[in-house]
Amino acid sequence: MYIKVLSESEKAQLKQRARRIKELQEQGICFGCYNFETDEIFPSEGLIIYEDDKVRCQFERFPRSTGQTTIVSKAHYEDISEMPLELGTHILKVSNAIIKLHKEIIGAEKVYMSTLCDGKRNHLHFSLFPRLKGESIGFKNFVKDDGFLMDYHKEVDIYRAKMKKLL
Protein backbone atom coordinates (compact mmCIF):
# COMPACT_ATOMS: atom_id res chain seq x y z
CA MET A 1 0.00 0.00 0.00
CA TYR A 2 1.34 3.40 -0.92
CA ILE A 3 0.22 6.90 -1.86
CA LYS A 4 1.01 8.40 -5.24
CA VAL A 5 0.80 12.03 -6.29
CA LEU A 6 -2.59 12.89 -7.74
CA SER A 7 -2.94 12.94 -11.51
CA GLU A 8 -5.00 15.71 -13.10
CA SER A 9 -7.91 13.28 -13.44
CA GLU A 10 -7.70 12.33 -9.76
CA LYS A 11 -7.51 16.00 -8.75
CA ALA A 12 -10.70 16.54 -10.74
CA GLN A 13 -12.36 13.59 -8.95
CA LEU A 14 -11.43 15.03 -5.56
CA LYS A 15 -12.72 18.49 -6.52
CA GLN A 16 -15.95 16.93 -7.79
CA ARG A 17 -16.38 15.10 -4.48
CA ALA A 18 -15.96 18.38 -2.56
CA ARG A 19 -18.45 20.13 -4.86
CA ARG A 20 -20.97 17.31 -4.43
CA ILE A 21 -20.66 17.42 -0.63
CA LYS A 22 -21.19 21.19 -0.63
CA GLU A 23 -24.15 20.84 -2.99
CA LEU A 24 -25.79 18.26 -0.73
CA GLN A 25 -25.11 20.35 2.38
CA GLU A 26 -26.67 23.42 0.76
CA GLN A 27 -29.78 21.32 0.04
CA GLY A 28 -29.92 20.27 3.70
CA ILE A 29 -28.94 16.69 2.84
CA CYS A 30 -26.43 14.87 5.00
CA PHE A 31 -23.67 13.60 2.73
CA GLY A 32 -22.83 10.76 5.14
CA CYS A 33 -26.37 9.39 5.20
CA TYR A 34 -26.57 9.94 1.44
CA ASN A 35 -23.35 8.00 0.94
CA PHE A 36 -24.64 5.03 2.98
CA GLU A 37 -27.60 4.89 0.55
CA THR A 38 -25.69 5.48 -2.71
CA ASP A 39 -21.95 4.78 -2.18
CA GLU A 40 -21.44 7.87 -4.37
CA ILE A 41 -19.41 10.28 -2.25
CA PHE A 42 -16.94 7.88 -0.66
CA PRO A 43 -17.13 4.71 -2.80
CA SER A 44 -16.14 1.65 -0.82
CA GLU A 45 -14.15 0.20 -3.75
CA GLY A 46 -12.85 -2.58 -1.54
CA LEU A 47 -11.59 -0.03 1.01
CA ILE A 48 -13.73 -1.16 3.98
CA ILE A 49 -11.62 -2.76 6.71
CA TYR A 50 -14.35 -3.14 9.35
CA GLU A 51 -18.11 -2.72 9.55
CA ASP A 52 -20.77 -3.51 12.09
CA ASP A 53 -24.25 -2.20 12.93
CA LYS A 54 -22.83 1.05 14.40
CA VAL A 55 -19.83 2.08 12.26
CA ARG A 56 -18.07 1.67 8.94
CA CYS A 57 -14.27 1.94 8.80
CA GLN A 58 -12.46 2.34 5.52
CA PHE A 59 -9.22 3.55 4.07
CA GLU A 60 -9.44 7.01 2.54
CA ARG A 61 -9.11 6.88 -1.27
CA PHE A 62 -7.46 10.34 -1.32
CA PRO A 63 -5.34 10.15 1.86
CA ARG A 64 -2.94 12.62 3.43
CA SER A 65 -1.09 9.77 5.10
CA THR A 66 -0.52 6.09 4.35
CA GLY A 67 -3.32 4.11 5.99
CA GLN A 68 -5.54 7.13 6.67
CA THR A 69 -8.78 5.62 7.91
CA THR A 70 -12.24 7.10 8.29
CA ILE A 71 -14.60 5.78 10.97
CA VAL A 72 -18.19 6.80 10.21
CA SER A 73 -21.20 6.46 12.48
CA LYS A 74 -24.05 4.69 10.69
CA ALA A 75 -26.62 6.62 12.71
CA HIS A 76 -26.85 10.31 11.94
CA TYR A 77 -25.28 12.75 14.38
CA GLU A 78 -24.09 16.19 13.30
CA ASP A 79 -20.98 16.04 15.46
CA ILE A 80 -19.45 14.59 18.61
CA SER A 81 -21.70 16.69 20.89
CA GLU A 82 -24.75 14.72 19.69
CA MET A 83 -23.09 11.31 19.92
CA PRO A 84 -24.39 8.98 22.65
CA LEU A 85 -21.64 7.95 25.07
CA GLU A 86 -22.26 4.28 24.24
CA LEU A 87 -21.41 5.00 20.60
CA GLY A 88 -18.34 6.97 21.69
CA THR A 89 -17.16 4.00 23.73
CA HIS A 90 -17.69 1.71 20.74
CA ILE A 91 -15.83 4.07 18.39
CA LEU A 92 -12.93 4.28 20.84
CA LYS A 93 -12.78 0.47 21.05
CA VAL A 94 -12.79 0.15 17.24
CA SER A 95 -10.25 2.99 16.87
CA ASN A 96 -7.94 1.36 19.38
CA ALA A 97 -7.98 -1.90 17.40
CA ILE A 98 -7.27 -0.10 14.11
CA ILE A 99 -4.45 1.94 15.68
CA LYS A 100 -2.82 -1.25 16.97
CA LEU A 101 -3.04 -2.71 13.46
CA HIS A 102 -1.63 0.47 11.89
CA LYS A 103 1.41 0.02 14.13
CA GLU A 104 1.70 -3.70 13.43
CA ILE A 105 0.91 -3.81 9.70
CA ILE A 106 2.19 -0.54 8.23
CA GLY A 107 4.71 0.35 10.93
CA ALA A 108 3.06 3.52 12.21
CA GLU A 109 4.98 5.12 15.08
CA LYS A 110 1.95 7.15 16.15
CA VAL A 111 -1.61 7.53 14.94
CA TYR A 112 -3.44 10.85 15.25
CA MET A 113 -7.23 10.92 15.61
CA SER A 114 -9.44 13.85 14.68
CA THR A 115 -13.04 14.70 14.01
CA LEU A 116 -13.78 17.64 11.72
CA CYS A 117 -17.54 17.63 11.36
CA ASP A 118 -18.11 21.09 9.93
CA GLY A 119 -20.46 22.82 7.54
CA LYS A 120 -24.19 23.25 7.15
CA ARG A 121 -25.11 19.58 7.33
CA ASN A 122 -22.58 17.03 8.47
CA HIS A 123 -22.25 13.45 9.65
CA LEU A 124 -20.23 12.22 12.61
CA HIS A 125 -16.94 10.71 11.52
CA PHE A 126 -13.41 10.37 12.82
CA SER A 127 -10.16 10.20 10.87
CA LEU A 128 -7.06 8.27 11.85
CA PHE A 129 -3.77 9.60 10.44
CA PRO A 130 -0.86 7.17 10.84
CA ARG A 131 2.60 8.75 11.15
CA LEU A 132 5.29 6.49 9.77
CA LYS A 133 8.93 6.42 10.86
CA GLY A 134 10.81 9.43 9.51
CA GLU A 135 7.71 11.56 8.95
CA SER A 136 7.37 14.90 10.72
CA ILE A 137 5.76 14.95 14.14
CA GLY A 138 2.59 16.87 14.91
CA PHE A 139 0.03 19.00 13.12
CA LYS A 140 1.77 18.94 9.73
CA ASN A 141 0.33 15.48 9.21
CA PHE A 142 -3.16 17.00 8.96
CA VAL A 143 -2.26 19.44 6.20
CA LYS A 144 -0.24 17.29 3.82
CA ASP A 145 -1.30 17.21 0.18
CA ASP A 146 -3.93 14.65 -0.72
CA GLY A 147 -2.65 11.62 -2.61
CA PHE A 148 -4.18 8.57 -4.28
CA LEU A 149 -4.13 5.21 -2.50
CA MET A 150 -2.55 2.41 -4.53
CA ASP A 151 -2.09 -1.36 -4.11
CA TYR A 152 -4.17 -1.58 -0.95
CA HIS A 153 -6.15 -4.81 -1.49
CA LYS A 154 -3.72 -7.12 0.33
CA GLU A 155 -3.64 -4.82 3.36
CA VAL A 156 -7.45 -4.54 3.39
CA ASP A 157 -7.70 -8.33 3.58
CA ILE A 158 -5.16 -8.44 6.44
CA TYR A 159 -6.93 -5.68 8.38
CA ARG A 160 -10.34 -7.34 7.90
CA ALA A 161 -9.11 -10.69 9.18
CA LYS A 162 -7.32 -9.19 12.17
CA MET A 163 -10.23 -6.87 13.07
CA LYS A 164 -12.51 -9.92 13.30
CA LYS A 165 -10.14 -11.41 15.87
CA LEU A 166 -9.71 -8.17 17.84
CA LEU A 167 -13.40 -7.31 18.04
PDB file of C-alpha atoms in Angstrom:
ATOM      1  CA  MET A   1       0.000   0.000   0.000  1.00  0.00           C
ATOM      2  CA  TYR A   2       1.343   3.401  -0.916  1.00  0.00           C
ATOM      3  CA  ILE A   3       0.224   6.902  -1.861  1.00  0.00           C
ATOM      4  CA  LYS A   4       1.014   8.396  -5.237  1.00  0.00           C
ATOM      5  CA  VAL A   5       0.804  12.030  -6.289  1.00  0.00           C
ATOM      6  CA  LEU A   6      -2.595  12.887  -7.736  1.00  0.00           C
ATOM      7  CA  SER A   7      -2.943  12.941 -11.511  1.00  0.00           C
ATOM      8  CA  GLU A   8      -5.000  15.714 -13.103  1.00  0.00           C
ATOM      9  CA  SER A   9      -7.913  13.285 -13.441  1.00  0.00           C
ATOM     10  CA  GLU A  10      -7.696  12.329  -9.759  1.00  0.00           C
ATOM     11  CA  LYS A  11      -7.506  16.002  -8.745  1.00  0.00           C
ATOM     12  CA  ALA A  12     -10.702  16.539 -10.739  1.00  0.00           C
ATOM     13  CA  GLN A  13     -12.364  13.589  -8.947  1.00  0.00           C
ATOM     14  CA  LEU A  14     -11.428  15.028  -5.558  1.00  0.00           C
ATOM     15  CA  LYS A  15     -12.724  18.489  -6.515  1.00  0.00           C
ATOM     16  CA  GLN A  16     -15.953  16.930  -7.791  1.00  0.00           C
ATOM     17  CA  ARG A  17     -16.385  15.099  -4.479  1.00  0.00           C
ATOM     18  CA  ALA A  18     -15.963  18.380  -2.559  1.00  0.00           C
ATOM     19  CA  ARG A  19     -18.446  20.128  -4.865  1.00  0.00           C
ATOM     20  CA  ARG A  20     -20.969  17.313  -4.434  1.00  0.00           C
ATOM     21  CA  ILE A  21     -20.658  17.417  -0.631  1.00  0.00           C
ATOM     22  CA  LYS A  22     -21.188  21.191  -0.633  1.00  0.00           C
ATOM     23  CA  GLU A  23     -24.149  20.840  -2.989  1.00  0.00           C
ATOM     24  CA  LEU A  24     -25.795  18.260  -0.728  1.00  0.00           C
ATOM     25  CA  GLN A  25     -25.114  20.353   2.382  1.00  0.00           C
ATOM     26  CA  GLU A  26     -26.674  23.417   0.756  1.00  0.00           C
ATOM     27  CA  GLN A  27     -29.784  21.316   0.039  1.00  0.00           C
ATOM     28  CA  GLY A  28     -29.916  20.274   3.697  1.00  0.00           C
ATOM     29  CA  ILE A  29     -28.943  16.693   2.837  1.00  0.00           C
ATOM     30  CA  CYS A  30     -26.432  14.870   5.004  1.00  0.00           C
ATOM     31  CA  PHE A  31     -23.674  13.598   2.729  1.00  0.00           C
ATOM     32  CA  GLY A  32     -22.833  10.760   5.144  1.00  0.00           C
ATOM     33  CA  CYS A  33     -26.370   9.386   5.198  1.00  0.00           C
ATOM     34  CA  TYR A  34     -26.572   9.940   1.437  1.00  0.00           C
ATOM     35  CA  ASN A  35     -23.347   7.997   0.944  1.00  0.00           C
ATOM     36  CA  PHE A  36     -24.645   5.035   2.977  1.00  0.00           C
ATOM     37  CA  GLU A  37     -27.599   4.894   0.549  1.00  0.00           C
ATOM     38  CA  THR A  38     -25.691   5.476  -2.708  1.00  0.00           C
ATOM     39  CA  ASP A  39     -21.950   4.777  -2.180  1.00  0.00           C
ATOM     40  CA  GLU A  40     -21.445   7.868  -4.371  1.00  0.00           C
ATOM     41  CA  ILE A  41     -19.406  10.281  -2.248  1.00  0.00           C
ATOM     42  CA  PHE A  42     -16.939   7.876  -0.657  1.00  0.00           C
ATOM     43  CA  PRO A  43     -17.127   4.714  -2.801  1.00  0.00           C
ATOM     44  CA  SER A  44     -16.143   1.652  -0.816  1.00  0.00           C
ATOM     45  CA  GLU A  45     -14.145   0.203  -3.752  1.00  0.00           C
ATOM     46  CA  GLY A  46     -12.855  -2.581  -1.536  1.00  0.00           C
ATOM     47  CA  LEU A  47     -11.588  -0.030   1.015  1.00  0.00           C
ATOM     48  CA  ILE A  48     -13.733  -1.155   3.982  1.00  0.00           C
ATOM     49  CA  ILE A  49     -11.624  -2.756   6.705  1.00  0.00           C
ATOM     50  CA  TYR A  50     -14.354  -3.142   9.350  1.00  0.00           C
ATOM     51  CA  GLU A  51     -18.105  -2.722   9.551  1.00  0.00           C
ATOM     52  CA  ASP A  52     -20.774  -3.508  12.094  1.00  0.00           C
ATOM     53  CA  ASP A  53     -24.247  -2.202  12.928  1.00  0.00           C
ATOM     54  CA  LYS A  54     -22.825   1.046  14.403  1.00  0.00           C
ATOM     55  CA  VAL A  55     -19.832   2.076  12.256  1.00  0.00           C
ATOM     56  CA  ARG A  56     -18.067   1.669   8.943  1.00  0.00           C
ATOM     57  CA  CYS A  57     -14.274   1.940   8.801  1.00  0.00           C
ATOM     58  CA  GLN A  58     -12.463   2.336   5.520  1.00  0.00           C
ATOM     59  CA  PHE A  59      -9.221   3.551   4.074  1.00  0.00           C
ATOM     60  CA  GLU A  60      -9.444   7.007   2.541  1.00  0.00           C
ATOM     61  CA  ARG A  61      -9.114   6.878  -1.270  1.00  0.00           C
ATOM     62  CA  PHE A  62      -7.462  10.336  -1.316  1.00  0.00           C
ATOM     63  CA  PRO A  63      -5.338  10.146   1.858  1.00  0.00           C
ATOM     64  CA  ARG A  64      -2.943  12.625   3.425  1.00  0.00           C
ATOM     65  CA  SER A  65      -1.092   9.765   5.105  1.00  0.00           C
ATOM     66  CA  THR A  66      -0.524   6.085   4.349  1.00  0.00           C
ATOM     67  CA  GLY A  67      -3.319   4.111   5.985  1.00  0.00           C
ATOM     68  CA  GLN A  68      -5.539   7.128   6.672  1.00  0.00           C
ATOM     69  CA  THR A  69      -8.776   5.617   7.912  1.00  0.00           C
ATOM     70  CA  THR A  70     -12.244   7.096   8.289  1.00  0.00           C
ATOM     71  CA  ILE A  71     -14.605   5.782  10.967  1.00  0.00           C
ATOM     72  CA  VAL A  72     -18.193   6.798  10.213  1.00  0.00           C
ATOM     73  CA  SER A  73     -21.204   6.463  12.481  1.00  0.00           C
ATOM     74  CA  LYS A  74     -24.047   4.686  10.690  1.00  0.00           C
ATOM     75  CA  ALA A  75     -26.624   6.617  12.710  1.00  0.00           C
ATOM     76  CA  HIS A  76     -26.849  10.312  11.935  1.00  0.00           C
ATOM     77  CA  TYR A  77     -25.282  12.746  14.383  1.00  0.00           C
ATOM     78  CA  GLU A  78     -24.093  16.192  13.305  1.00  0.00           C
ATOM     79  CA  ASP A  79     -20.978  16.039  15.460  1.00  0.00           C
ATOM     80  CA  ILE A  80     -19.450  14.593  18.608  1.00  0.00           C
ATOM     81  CA  SER A  81     -21.702  16.692  20.887  1.00  0.00           C
ATOM     82  CA  GLU A  82     -24.754  14.716  19.694  1.00  0.00           C
ATOM     83  CA  MET A  83     -23.087  11.307  19.922  1.00  0.00           C
ATOM     84  CA  PRO A  84     -24.394   8.980  22.650  1.00  0.00           C
ATOM     85  CA  LEU A  85     -21.644   7.954  25.068  1.00  0.00           C
ATOM     86  CA  GLU A  86     -22.259   4.285  24.236  1.00  0.00           C
ATOM     87  CA  LEU A  87     -21.406   5.001  20.600  1.00  0.00           C
ATOM     88  CA  GLY A  88     -18.343   6.970  21.689  1.00  0.00           C
ATOM     89  CA  THR A  89     -17.163   4.001  23.732  1.00  0.00           C
ATOM     90  CA  HIS A  90     -17.686   1.706  20.744  1.00  0.00           C
ATOM     91  CA  ILE A  91     -15.831   4.074  18.393  1.00  0.00           C
ATOM     92  CA  LEU A  92     -12.931   4.281  20.839  1.00  0.00           C
ATOM     93  CA  LYS A  93     -12.775   0.473  21.052  1.00  0.00           C
ATOM     94  CA  VAL A  94     -12.790   0.147  17.239  1.00  0.00           C
ATOM     95  CA  SER A  95     -10.252   2.988  16.865  1.00  0.00           C
ATOM     96  CA  ASN A  96      -7.942   1.359  19.379  1.00  0.00           C
ATOM     97  CA  ALA A  97      -7.982  -1.902  17.405  1.00  0.00           C
ATOM     98  CA  ILE A  98      -7.270  -0.099  14.114  1.00  0.00           C
ATOM     99  CA  ILE A  99      -4.452   1.937  15.685  1.00  0.00           C
ATOM    100  CA  LYS A 100      -2.820  -1.254  16.971  1.00  0.00           C
ATOM    101  CA  LEU A 101      -3.043  -2.714  13.457  1.00  0.00           C
ATOM    102  CA  HIS A 102      -1.632   0.467  11.892  1.00  0.00           C
ATOM    103  CA  LYS A 103       1.406   0.022  14.135  1.00  0.00           C
ATOM    104  CA  GLU A 104       1.698  -3.700  13.430  1.00  0.00           C
ATOM    105  CA  ILE A 105       0.910  -3.808   9.701  1.00  0.00           C
ATOM    106  CA  ILE A 106       2.191  -0.544   8.227  1.00  0.00           C
ATOM    107  CA  GLY A 107       4.714   0.350  10.927  1.00  0.00           C
ATOM    108  CA  ALA A 108       3.063   3.523  12.212  1.00  0.00           C
ATOM    109  CA  GLU A 109       4.981   5.119  15.077  1.00  0.00           C
ATOM    110  CA  LYS A 110       1.950   7.145  16.150  1.00  0.00           C
ATOM    111  CA  VAL A 111      -1.613   7.534  14.939  1.00  0.00           C
ATOM    112  CA  TYR A 112      -3.439  10.846  15.255  1.00  0.00           C
ATOM    113  CA  MET A 113      -7.225  10.919  15.608  1.00  0.00           C
ATOM    114  CA  SER A 114      -9.441  13.848  14.675  1.00  0.00           C
ATOM    115  CA  THR A 115     -13.041  14.704  14.007  1.00  0.00           C
ATOM    116  CA  LEU A 116     -13.776  17.644  11.721  1.00  0.00           C
ATOM    117  CA  CYS A 117     -17.545  17.633  11.357  1.00  0.00           C
ATOM    118  CA  ASP A 118     -18.115  21.089   9.935  1.00  0.00           C
ATOM    119  CA  GLY A 119     -20.458  22.820   7.541  1.00  0.00           C
ATOM    120  CA  LYS A 120     -24.193  23.253   7.155  1.00  0.00           C
ATOM    121  CA  ARG A 121     -25.108  19.576   7.332  1.00  0.00           C
ATOM    122  CA  ASN A 122     -22.575  17.033   8.469  1.00  0.00           C
ATOM    123  CA  HIS A 123     -22.246  13.453   9.650  1.00  0.00           C
ATOM    124  CA  LEU A 124     -20.231  12.223  12.614  1.00  0.00           C
ATOM    125  CA  HIS A 125     -16.937  10.714  11.520  1.00  0.00           C
ATOM    126  CA  PHE A 126     -13.406  10.369  12.815  1.00  0.00           C
ATOM    127  CA  SER A 127     -10.161  10.205  10.871  1.00  0.00           C
ATOM    128  CA  LEU A 128      -7.055   8.270  11.854  1.00  0.00           C
ATOM    129  CA  PHE A 129      -3.774   9.605  10.445  1.00  0.00           C
ATOM    130  CA  PRO A 130      -0.858   7.173  10.841  1.00  0.00           C
ATOM    131  CA  ARG A 131       2.595   8.749  11.147  1.00  0.00           C
ATOM    132  CA  LEU A 132       5.290   6.492   9.773  1.00  0.00           C
ATOM    133  CA  LYS A 133       8.927   6.423  10.858  1.00  0.00           C
ATOM    134  CA  GLY A 134      10.813   9.426   9.508  1.00  0.00           C
ATOM    135  CA  GLU A 135       7.707  11.563   8.951  1.00  0.00           C
ATOM    136  CA  SER A 136       7.368  14.899  10.719  1.00  0.00           C
ATOM    137  CA  ILE A 137       5.765  14.954  14.142  1.00  0.00           C
ATOM    138  CA  GLY A 138       2.592  16.871  14.914  1.00  0.00           C
ATOM    139  CA  PHE A 139       0.028  18.998  13.121  1.00  0.00           C
ATOM    140  CA  LYS A 140       1.775  18.944   9.729  1.00  0.00           C
ATOM    141  CA  ASN A 141       0.327  15.475   9.208  1.00  0.00           C
ATOM    142  CA  PHE A 142      -3.165  17.002   8.960  1.00  0.00           C
ATOM    143  CA  VAL A 143      -2.256  19.443   6.196  1.00  0.00           C
ATOM    144  CA  LYS A 144      -0.241  17.287   3.817  1.00  0.00           C
ATOM    145  CA  ASP A 145      -1.304  17.209   0.178  1.00  0.00           C
ATOM    146  CA  ASP A 146      -3.925  14.646  -0.723  1.00  0.00           C
ATOM    147  CA  GLY A 147      -2.650  11.619  -2.609  1.00  0.00           C
ATOM    148  CA  PHE A 148      -4.177   8.572  -4.275  1.00  0.00           C
ATOM    149  CA  LEU A 149      -4.128   5.214  -2.497  1.00  0.00           C
ATOM    150  CA  MET A 150      -2.549   2.408  -4.529  1.00  0.00           C
ATOM    151  CA  ASP A 151      -2.093  -1.363  -4.113  1.00  0.00           C
ATOM    152  CA  TYR A 152      -4.171  -1.582  -0.948  1.00  0.00           C
ATOM    153  CA  HIS A 153      -6.150  -4.812  -1.491  1.00  0.00           C
ATOM    154  CA  LYS A 154      -3.724  -7.116   0.326  1.00  0.00           C
ATOM    155  CA  GLU A 155      -3.642  -4.822   3.362  1.00  0.00           C
ATOM    156  CA  VAL A 156      -7.448  -4.535   3.390  1.00  0.00           C
ATOM    157  CA  ASP A 157      -7.697  -8.328   3.583  1.00  0.00           C
ATOM    158  CA  ILE A 158      -5.160  -8.439   6.435  1.00  0.00           C
ATOM    159  CA  TYR A 159      -6.930  -5.681   8.383  1.00  0.00           C
ATOM    160  CA  ARG A 160     -10.341  -7.345   7.898  1.00  0.00           C
ATOM    161  CA  ALA A 161      -9.105 -10.694   9.177  1.00  0.00           C
ATOM    162  CA  LYS A 162      -7.325  -9.186  12.175  1.00  0.00           C
ATOM    163  CA  MET A 163     -10.228  -6.870  13.065  1.00  0.00           C
ATOM    164  CA  LYS A 164     -12.513  -9.917  13.301  1.00  0.00           C
ATOM    165  CA  LYS A 165     -10.136 -11.405  15.867  1.00  0.00           C
ATOM    166  CA  LEU A 166      -9.709  -8.167  17.839  1.00  0.00           C
ATOM    167  CA  LEU A 167     -13.400  -7.312  18.043  1.00  0.00           C
TER     168      LEU A 167
END
